[in-house]
Amino acid sequence: MVGPNGGGKSTLLKIIAGLLRPNSGEIFLNGKLVEKNHELRNLVGFVPQVGVINQTMPISILEFLELERKLNGASDFTPIMKRLGLDHIKDRTLRTLSGGEKQRVLLARALVRNPKILILDEPATGLDSTGQDQLLGIVRDLQKESEGILIIVDHNLGQVIKMADKLICLNKSFHWHDYKKNLSKEVLTKAYHCEFEHLLIHENDGALLEHHFCDGNHQHEEDS
Amino acid sequence: MSLVLDFFEYDFLIRAMIGVVMLSIVCGILSPIVVAKKYAFMAPAISHSTILGVALTLLCLPFSHTISLFLGTLGFTCIFVYFLARASHKGPLPSDSLIGIFLSTTMALGLIIHYKYIGGTSDLFSLLFGNILLLDNFDLLVLFFLFLMCLILVVRSLDRWIYFSFDPQGAKLSGVRTKLYHYGLFFLLTCLIVGAVKISGTILVSSLLILPGTFAYKFSKNMSSVFKYSVIFAVLSGILGLFFANSFGWPPAPALALTQFLLFLPFGLIPNKN
């Protein structure tokens, strides 16, 4: 899932995860109408952006994952910890971890639930390039093994196009979604560009170009 | 030595001690949750609204008995606090502004009713700052119920409370009914503050709710020790505070609050390792 900031990506993710009810429209899962939010919540493993975790509490990685296991009646999570390289730091508290480690802990928590749908909200945010590569490597492995659905929001367009089977591009005024062969990198770049250009126009108080509503045809770009 | 023996000799001191210990345990359990949720100032907000709660109760029942005064105050305060809880759940205002508005409005209205319609504000002082030496058996019973309620509602599902405190969204995904816990926390705080009227008064109870948790977070390396440290700190400072009050003739509620601070001070000055 790609698109500029404020395009509604996180909102859509929360709707898919059953954390929000849509104002309009319905949710279908494998062709079946979903009526209750908790039907979705039980299926979803959600990896939020790192900032949501409260920094006051000195909760250790082990306690954090154990909490998730107890509430969901899941099985032993030692293999998950080993796999994500958390085994040797399992007694450290979350607030002492680096950004990359925190992100892996959040991923581990989502995996403890053994989810049918794994959702990652901008997992690479705040990570250095090594951290990003590591994390995306893990995600790619998961993608290969798992039969479930993996939804990822990311701004690294090249990376996303390589990895994804399907893409959806959200932007304030419209969205595209289709098989990725129809959604070239060029189109995606334009979706970002569109927002960016509007910003420029507003900043220059309309001096740059006449302002016109973006209806998705990107005409104004060609005009200039 | 005789100052220690006092506690075995005088009924009112024994009652005071039992009351303080029960209140301290409840505060010790709730404090880490309050601190983690950054609700430190919710307690004073609720405290101040009890002034309005008492005023309305006295207005409705002019010759009230302790029991009806207690239940009336609790009932009215719960109604006000419901709006505070609702506004802080997903309201448009930042919580500090919300607290400021709630606190000053309820207190102002309460004071107007006290001055204008009830007359005399002598009771108000003991309401605000407590009078532990007047603790009677009914007060102890109230505290005991509070103690039981806290054990049943919080300790039994401590995992859920912890999850709710550090990541409400994740907790919701794992089936914790976060909205219920949010309102539940406000309800427990209200019961605690109204129940603590005679011990610490409504105002100073906030120190009992903030310092134990802060102390515990400073030294705990994992969650299981947080609640232990918090309860130990609260009980220890409660007992010491009462002892100081008896020894030096200090008013008990400020003695409790001050003892907590003094006990925290040497540890508070140690820099955090993390």
Coordinates of C-alpha atoms in Angstrom, one line a residue:
Chain A
M1 CA 0.0 0.0 0.0
V2 CA 1.6 3.2 -1.1
G3 CA 0.7 6.9 -1.3
P4 CA 1.5 10.3 0.1
N5 CA 1.1 11.2 3.8
G6 CA -2.5 11.8 4.8
G7 CA -3.8 9.7 2.0
G8 CA -5.7 7.4 4.3
K9 CA -3.3 4.4 4.4
S10 CA -3.3 4.1 8.2
T11 CA -7.0 4.5 8.4
L12 CA -7.5 1.8 5.8
L13 CA -5.1 -0.5 7.8
K14 CA -7.1 0.1 11.0
I15 CA -10.3 -0.7 9.2
I16 CA -8.8 -4.0 7.9
A17 CA -7.5 -4.8 11.4
G18 CA -11.0 -4.2 12.9
L19 CA -9.9 -1.3 15.0
L20 CA -12.1 1.2 13.2
R21 CA -15.5 0.9 11.6
P22 CA -15.8 2.4 8.1
N23 CA -18.1 5.4 7.7
S24 CA -19.4 3.9 4.6
G25 CA -18.9 0.7 2.6
E26 CA -18.6 -2.9 3.7
I27 CA -15.7 -5.3 4.3
F28 CA -15.5 -8.6 2.5
L29 CA -13.1 -11.4 3.5
N30 CA -12.7 -14.2 0.9
G31 CA -16.1 -13.1 -0.5
K32 CA -17.8 -13.2 2.8
L33 CA -19.3 -10.1 4.4
V34 CA -17.6 -9.2 7.7
E35 CA -20.2 -8.1 10.2
K36 CA -18.3 -7.8 13.5
N37 CA -15.0 -6.1 14.1
H38 CA -13.7 -8.8 16.3
E39 CA -13.9 -11.3 13.5
L40 CA -11.2 -9.3 11.8
R41 CA -9.2 -8.7 15.0
N42 CA -8.8 -12.4 15.6
L43 CA -7.3 -12.9 12.2
V44 CA -4.9 -10.0 12.2
G45 CA -1.4 -9.5 13.3
F46 CA -0.8 -5.8 13.4
V47 CA 2.7 -4.2 13.4
P48 CA 2.1 -0.5 14.3
Q49 CA 4.6 2.3 13.9
V50 CA 7.1 2.1 16.7
G51 CA 5.9 5.3 18.5
V52 CA 2.7 3.8 19.8
I53 CA 4.4 1.9 22.7
N54 CA 4.3 3.6 26.0
Q55 CA 7.9 4.3 27.2
T56 CA 7.1 4.6 30.9
M57 CA 6.6 1.0 31.6
P58 CA 9.8 -1.2 32.0
I59 CA 8.4 -4.2 30.2
S60 CA 10.9 -6.8 29.0
I61 CA 10.7 -8.4 25.6
L62 CA 9.9 -11.7 27.2
E63 CA 7.1 -10.3 29.3
F64 CA 5.8 -8.4 26.3
L65 CA 5.5 -11.5 24.1
E66 CA 4.3 -13.6 27.1
L67 CA 1.4 -11.1 27.6
E68 CA 0.3 -11.5 24.0
R69 CA 0.6 -15.3 24.2
K70 CA -1.5 -15.5 27.4
L71 CA -4.3 -13.3 26.0
N72 CA -4.5 -15.2 22.8
G73 CA -3.8 -18.7 24.0
A74 CA -1.0 -19.0 21.4
S75 CA 1.8 -21.6 21.5
D76 CA 5.4 -21.3 22.5
F77 CA 7.1 -18.3 20.9
T78 CA 10.8 -19.3 21.4
P79 CA 11.2 -20.1 17.7
I80 CA 9.9 -16.7 16.7
M81 CA 12.3 -14.9 19.1
K82 CA 15.2 -16.9 17.7
R83 CA 14.3 -16.2 14.2
L84 CA 14.0 -12.4 14.7
G85 CA 17.3 -12.3 16.7
L86 CA 15.6 -11.4 20.0
D87 CA 16.6 -14.5 21.9
H88 CA 19.8 -13.0 23.4
I89 CA 18.2 -9.7 24.5
K90 CA 14.9 -11.1 25.8
D91 CA 15.3 -9.7 29.3
R92 CA 16.0 -6.2 28.1
T93 CA 13.2 -3.7 28.5
L94 CA 11.5 -2.2 25.4
R95 CA 12.5 1.3 26.2
T96 CA 16.2 0.5 26.1
L97 CA 16.0 -1.0 22.6
S98 CA 17.1 0.6 19.3
G99 CA 14.5 1.5 16.7
G100 CA 15.3 -1.6 14.6
E101 CA 15.1 -3.9 17.7
K102 CA 11.8 -2.4 18.7
Q103 CA 10.4 -2.9 15.3
R104 CA 11.4 -6.6 15.4
V105 CA 9.8 -7.0 18.8
L106 CA 6.5 -5.6 17.4
L107 CA 6.8 -8.0 14.4
A108 CA 7.4 -10.9 16.8
R109 CA 4.3 -9.9 18.8
A110 CA 2.2 -9.9 15.7
L111 CA 3.6 -13.4 14.7
V112 CA 2.9 -14.8 18.2
R113 CA -0.8 -14.6 17.3
N114 CA -0.2 -16.8 14.2
P115 CA -2.1 -14.3 12.1
K116 CA -3.9 -15.0 8.8
I117 CA -3.4 -11.4 7.8
L118 CA -0.2 -9.7 8.7
I119 CA -0.2 -5.9 8.5
L120 CA 2.9 -3.8 8.7
D121 CA 2.5 0.0 9.0
E122 CA 5.6 1.7 7.6
P123 CA 7.9 -0.8 9.2
A124 CA 11.0 0.8 7.9
T125 CA 10.4 4.3 9.3
G126 CA 13.3 5.5 11.4
L127 CA 15.5 2.6 10.5
D128 CA 18.9 3.1 8.9
S129 CA 19.5 1.3 5.6
T130 CA 21.0 -1.8 7.2
G131 CA 18.0 -2.0 9.5
Q132 CA 15.6 -1.6 6.6
D133 CA 17.3 -4.3 4.6
Q134 CA 17.2 -6.7 7.6
L135 CA 13.6 -6.1 8.3
L136 CA 12.5 -6.3 4.7
G137 CA 14.5 -9.5 4.3
I138 CA 12.6 -11.0 7.2
V139 CA 9.3 -9.8 5.7
R140 CA 10.2 -11.3 2.4
D141 CA 11.0 -14.7 4.0
L142 CA 7.7 -14.6 5.8
Q143 CA 6.0 -13.8 2.5
K144 CA 7.5 -16.9 0.9
E145 CA 6.6 -19.3 3.7
S146 CA 3.2 -18.0 4.7
E147 CA 0.0 -18.8 3.0
G148 CA -1.8 -15.9 4.6
I149 CA -2.1 -12.3 3.4
L150 CA 0.7 -9.8 4.0
I151 CA -0.2 -6.1 3.8
I152 CA 2.6 -3.6 4.0
V153 CA 2.7 0.2 3.8
D154 CA 6.0 1.6 2.7
H155 CA 7.4 4.6 0.9
N156 CA 10.2 2.8 -0.7
L157 CA 8.5 2.5 -4.1
G158 CA 11.1 0.5 -5.9
Q159 CA 11.2 -2.1 -3.1
V160 CA 7.5 -2.3 -2.9
I161 CA 7.0 -2.9 -6.6
K162 CA 9.5 -5.7 -6.5
M163 CA 7.9 -7.4 -3.5
A164 CA 4.2 -7.0 -3.9
D165 CA 1.7 -9.1 -5.8
K166 CA -0.9 -6.4 -5.7
L167 CA -0.6 -2.7 -5.1
I168 CA -3.0 -0.1 -3.9
C169 CA -2.1 3.6 -4.1
L170 CA -4.1 5.9 -1.9
N171 CA -4.2 9.6 -2.3
K172 CA -6.6 12.1 -0.8
S173 CA -8.8 12.5 -3.8
F174 CA -8.7 9.1 -5.5
H175 CA -7.1 5.7 -5.4
W176 CA -5.9 3.2 -7.8
H177 CA -5.8 -0.5 -7.1
D178 CA -5.1 -3.2 -9.5
Y179 CA -2.6 -5.8 -10.4
K180 CA 0.8 -4.3 -10.5
K181 CA 1.3 -4.7 -14.2
N182 CA -1.2 -1.9 -14.6
L183 CA 0.4 0.3 -12.0
S184 CA 3.8 1.3 -13.2
K185 CA 6.4 3.1 -11.2
E186 CA 5.7 6.1 -13.3
V187 CA 2.0 6.2 -12.3
L188 CA 2.9 5.8 -8.6
T189 CA 5.5 8.6 -8.7
K190 CA 2.8 10.8 -10.2
A191 CA 0.5 10.0 -7.3
Y192 CA 3.1 11.3 -4.9
H193 CA 4.0 14.1 -7.2
C194 CA 0.4 15.3 -7.5
E195 CA 0.3 16.0 -3.7
F196 CA 3.7 17.5 -3.8
E197 CA 2.8 19.9 -6.6
H198 CA -0.4 21.1 -4.9
L199 CA 1.7 21.9 -1.8
L200 CA 4.0 24.0 -3.9
I201 CA 1.2 25.9 -5.5
H202 CA -0.3 26.7 -2.1
E203 CA 3.0 27.7 -0.7
N204 CA 3.6 30.2 -3.5
D205 CA 0.2 31.6 -3.0
G206 CA -0.9 30.5 -6.4
A207 CA 1.9 32.4 -8.1
L208 CA 3.4 29.2 -9.6
L209 CA 0.5 27.9 -11.4
E210 CA -3.2 28.2 -11.4
H211 CA -4.6 25.8 -8.8
H212 CA -6.8 23.1 -10.1
F213 CA -8.4 20.1 -8.4
C214 CA -6.5 16.9 -8.9
D215 CA -8.9 14.5 -10.5
G216 CA -6.3 11.9 -11.1
N217 CA -5.6 12.6 -14.8
H218 CA -2.5 14.6 -14.0
Q219 CA -3.3 17.0 -16.8
H220 CA -1.7 19.9 -15.0
E221 CA 1.6 18.2 -15.0
E222 CA 1.6 18.0 -18.8
D223 CA 0.3 21.5 -19.1
S224 CA 3.3 23.0 -17.4
Chain B
M1 CA 8.9 3.9 72.4
S2 CA 5.7 5.1 73.9
L3 CA 4.9 6.7 70.6
V4 CA 5.0 3.2 69.0
L5 CA 2.9 1.8 71.8
D6 CA 0.3 4.5 71.2
F7 CA -0.8 2.6 68.2
F8 CA -1.7 -0.4 70.2
E9 CA -3.4 1.5 73.0
Y10 CA -5.7 4.0 71.3
D11 CA -8.6 2.7 69.3
F12 CA -8.6 5.7 66.9
L13 CA -4.9 5.2 66.1
I14 CA -5.5 1.5 65.4
R15 CA -8.4 2.3 63.1
A16 CA -6.3 5.0 61.4
M17 CA -3.5 2.5 60.9
I18 CA -5.7 -0.1 59.4
G19 CA -7.3 2.5 57.1
V20 CA -4.0 3.9 56.0
V21 CA -2.7 0.4 55.2
M22 CA -5.7 -0.5 53.1
L23 CA -5.8 2.8 51.3
S24 CA -2.0 2.5 50.6
I25 CA -2.4 -1.0 49.1
V26 CA -5.2 0.2 46.7
C27 CA -3.1 3.3 45.8
G28 CA 0.0 1.2 45.3
I29 CA -1.9 -1.1 42.8
L30 CA -3.5 1.7 40.8
S31 CA -0.5 4.1 40.9
P32 CA 1.6 2.5 38.2
I33 CA -1.4 2.4 35.8
V34 CA -2.2 6.1 36.5
V35 CA 1.4 7.1 35.9
A36 CA 1.8 5.0 32.8
K37 CA -1.4 6.4 31.3
K38 CA -0.1 9.9 32.1
Y39 CA -3.2 10.5 34.2
A40 CA -1.4 12.0 37.1
F41 CA -3.6 15.1 37.0
M42 CA -6.8 13.2 36.5
A43 CA -6.8 12.4 40.3
P44 CA -6.8 16.1 41.4
A45 CA -9.5 16.8 38.8
I46 CA -11.7 14.1 40.3
S47 CA -10.8 15.3 43.8
H48 CA -12.0 18.8 43.1
S49 CA -15.2 17.6 41.7
T50 CA -16.0 15.8 45.0
I51 CA -16.6 19.3 46.4
L52 CA -19.5 19.7 44.1
G53 CA -20.6 16.1 44.8
V54 CA -20.7 16.8 48.6
A55 CA -22.4 20.2 48.0
L56 CA -25.2 18.6 45.9
T57 CA -25.6 15.7 48.4
L58 CA -25.9 18.2 51.3
L59 CA -28.4 20.2 49.3
C60 CA -30.6 17.2 48.6
L61 CA -30.2 15.6 52.1
P62 CA -29.8 18.4 54.7
F63 CA -29.6 16.2 57.7
S64 CA -27.5 13.4 56.2
H65 CA -26.0 10.4 57.9
T66 CA -22.4 9.4 57.1
I67 CA -23.6 6.5 54.9
S68 CA -26.0 8.6 52.8
L69 CA -23.4 11.4 52.6
F70 CA -20.8 8.9 51.3
L71 CA -23.1 7.3 48.8
G72 CA -24.6 10.6 47.6
T73 CA -21.1 12.1 47.1
L74 CA -20.0 9.0 45.3
G75 CA -23.0 8.9 43.1
F76 CA -22.9 12.6 42.1
T77 CA -19.1 12.5 41.6
C78 CA -19.4 9.4 39.3
I79 CA -21.8 11.4 37.1
F80 CA -19.4 14.2 36.7
V81 CA -16.4 11.9 36.2
Y82 CA -18.4 10.0 33.5
F83 CA -18.3 13.2 31.4
L84 CA -14.6 13.6 32.1
A85 CA -13.9 10.0 31.1
R86 CA -15.9 10.3 28.0
A87 CA -14.2 13.5 26.9
S88 CA -10.8 12.1 27.6
H89 CA -11.5 8.9 25.6
K90 CA -11.6 10.4 22.2
G91 CA -12.5 14.0 22.8
P92 CA -11.3 16.9 20.8
L93 CA -9.6 18.7 23.7
P94 CA -6.0 18.0 24.9
S95 CA -6.3 16.3 28.3
D96 CA -4.5 19.0 30.3
S97 CA -7.0 21.7 29.1
L98 CA -9.8 19.3 29.8
I99 CA -8.6 18.7 33.3
G100 CA -8.3 22.5 33.9
I101 CA -11.8 23.2 32.7
F102 CA -13.3 20.3 34.6
L103 CA -11.5 21.0 37.8
S104 CA -12.2 24.7 38.0
T105 CA -15.8 24.5 36.9
T106 CA -16.9 21.7 39.3
M107 CA -15.0 23.3 42.2
A108 CA -16.4 26.8 41.5
L109 CA -20.0 25.4 41.3
G110 CA -19.4 23.4 44.5
L111 CA -18.1 26.4 46.4
I112 CA -21.0 28.6 45.3
I113 CA -23.5 26.0 46.5
H114 CA -21.6 25.6 49.8
Y115 CA -21.5 29.4 50.5
K116 CA -24.9 30.3 49.2
Y117 CA -27.2 27.4 50.1
I118 CA -25.6 25.3 52.8
G119 CA -23.9 27.9 54.8
G120 CA -20.6 27.6 56.7
T121 CA -17.5 26.1 55.2
S122 CA -16.1 24.4 58.3
D123 CA -16.9 20.9 56.9
L124 CA -15.2 21.8 53.7
F125 CA -11.8 22.0 55.3
S126 CA -12.0 18.5 56.7
L127 CA -13.3 17.3 53.3
L128 CA -10.4 18.7 51.5
F129 CA -7.7 17.7 53.9
G130 CA -9.1 14.7 55.7
N131 CA -9.4 14.0 59.4
I132 CA -8.0 10.5 59.9
L133 CA -8.5 10.5 63.7
L134 CA -12.2 10.6 63.2
L135 CA -12.2 7.4 61.2
D136 CA -15.1 5.2 62.3
N137 CA -16.0 1.6 61.6
F138 CA -18.2 2.6 58.6
D139 CA -15.2 4.3 57.0
L140 CA -13.1 1.2 57.5
L141 CA -15.9 -0.9 56.0
V142 CA -15.9 1.4 52.9
L143 CA -12.2 1.1 52.6
F144 CA -12.4 -2.7 52.9
F145 CA -15.0 -2.8 50.1
L146 CA -12.7 -0.6 48.0
F147 CA -9.8 -2.9 48.8
L148 CA -11.8 -6.0 47.7
M149 CA -13.1 -4.3 44.6
C150 CA -9.6 -3.3 43.6
L151 CA -8.4 -6.9 44.1
I152 CA -11.2 -8.3 42.1
L153 CA -11.2 -5.8 39.2
V154 CA -7.5 -5.0 38.9
V155 CA -5.3 -7.7 40.4
R156 CA -7.2 -10.6 38.9
S157 CA -6.8 -9.3 35.4
L158 CA -3.5 -7.4 35.9
D159 CA -2.2 -8.6 32.5
R160 CA -5.0 -6.9 30.7
W161 CA -4.5 -3.7 32.7
I162 CA -0.8 -3.7 31.9
Y163 CA -1.5 -4.3 28.2
F164 CA -4.2 -1.6 28.2
S165 CA -1.8 0.9 29.8
F166 CA 1.2 0.5 27.4
D167 CA -0.5 -0.2 24.1
P168 CA -4.3 0.3 24.0
Q169 CA -4.4 -0.5 20.2
G170 CA -2.5 -3.8 20.6
A171 CA -4.6 -4.6 23.6
K172 CA -7.8 -4.1 21.6
L173 CA -6.6 -6.4 18.9
S174 CA -5.9 -9.1 21.6
G175 CA -9.5 -8.8 22.8
V176 CA -9.1 -6.4 25.7
R177 CA -12.2 -4.2 25.9
T178 CA -10.2 -1.0 26.1
K179 CA -13.2 1.3 26.4
L180 CA -14.5 -0.6 29.4
Y181 CA -11.0 -0.5 31.0
H182 CA -10.8 3.3 30.4
Y183 CA -14.1 3.9 32.1
G184 CA -13.3 1.3 34.7
L185 CA -10.1 3.2 35.7
F186 CA -12.0 6.4 36.1
F187 CA -14.7 4.6 38.2
L188 CA -12.0 3.0 40.4
L189 CA -10.3 6.4 40.9
T190 CA -13.5 8.0 41.8
C191 CA -14.3 5.4 44.4
L192 CA -10.8 5.6 45.8
I193 CA -10.9 9.4 46.1
V194 CA -14.3 9.5 47.7
G195 CA -13.3 6.6 49.9
A196 CA -10.2 8.4 51.0
V197 CA -12.0 11.6 52.1
K198 CA -11.4 11.0 55.8
I199 CA -7.9 9.7 55.5
S200 CA -6.1 12.0 53.2
G201 CA -8.8 14.4 52.2
T202 CA -9.7 14.6 48.6
I203 CA -6.9 16.9 47.6
L204 CA -3.8 15.1 49.0
V205 CA -4.9 11.7 47.8
S206 CA -3.2 12.5 44.5
S207 CA 0.2 12.3 46.1
L208 CA -0.6 8.7 47.1
L209 CA -1.5 7.9 43.5
I210 CA 1.5 9.4 41.8
L211 CA 4.6 8.8 44.0
P212 CA 4.4 5.0 44.5
G213 CA 4.2 4.4 40.7
T214 CA 6.9 6.9 39.9
F215 CA 9.2 5.3 42.5
A216 CA 8.4 1.8 41.2
Y217 CA 9.1 2.7 37.6
K218 CA 12.5 4.2 38.6
F219 CA 13.8 0.9 39.9
S220 CA 11.9 -1.9 38.2
K221 CA 13.6 -3.9 35.5
N222 CA 10.4 -5.7 34.5
M223 CA 6.6 -5.3 35.0
S224 CA 6.2 -7.9 37.7
S225 CA 8.3 -6.0 40.1
V226 CA 6.6 -2.6 39.3
F227 CA 3.5 -3.4 41.3
K228 CA 5.4 -5.0 44.1
Y229 CA 7.7 -2.0 44.6
S230 CA 4.7 0.4 44.3
V231 CA 2.7 -1.3 47.0
I232 CA 5.6 -1.7 49.3
F233 CA 6.5 2.0 48.9
A234 CA 2.9 3.1 49.4
V235 CA 2.4 1.0 52.6
L236 CA 5.7 1.9 54.1
S237 CA 5.3 5.6 53.6
G238 CA 1.7 5.4 54.8
I239 CA 2.8 3.8 58.1
L240 CA 5.7 6.1 58.6
G241 CA 3.5 9.1 57.7
L242 CA 1.0 8.2 60.4
F243 CA 3.8 7.6 62.9
F244 CA 5.3 11.1 62.2
A245 CA 1.8 12.7 62.5
N246 CA 1.4 11.1 65.9
S247 CA 4.9 11.9 67.0
F248 CA 5.2 15.5 65.9
G249 CA 1.6 16.5 66.1
W250 CA 1.4 17.1 62.3
P251 CA -2.0 17.0 60.6
P252 CA -2.1 13.5 59.3
A253 CA -2.9 14.0 55.6
P254 CA -0.1 16.4 54.9
A255 CA 2.2 14.2 57.0
L256 CA 1.4 11.3 54.7
A257 CA 2.0 13.3 51.5
L258 CA 5.2 14.8 52.9
T259 CA 6.6 11.4 54.1
Q260 CA 6.0 10.0 50.6
F261 CA 8.1 12.9 49.2
L262 CA 10.8 12.6 51.7
L263 CA 11.0 8.8 51.2
F264 CA 11.2 9.3 47.4
L265 CA 13.7 12.2 47.5
P266 CA 17.0 10.3 48.1
F267 CA 16.0 7.8 45.4
G268 CA 14.6 10.4 43.1
L269 CA 18.0 12.1 43.0
I270 CA 19.8 9.0 41.7
P271 CA 20.1 9.4 38.0
N272 CA 18.4 6.9 35.8
K273 CA 20.6 4.2 34.3
N274 CA 18.4 3.8 31.2

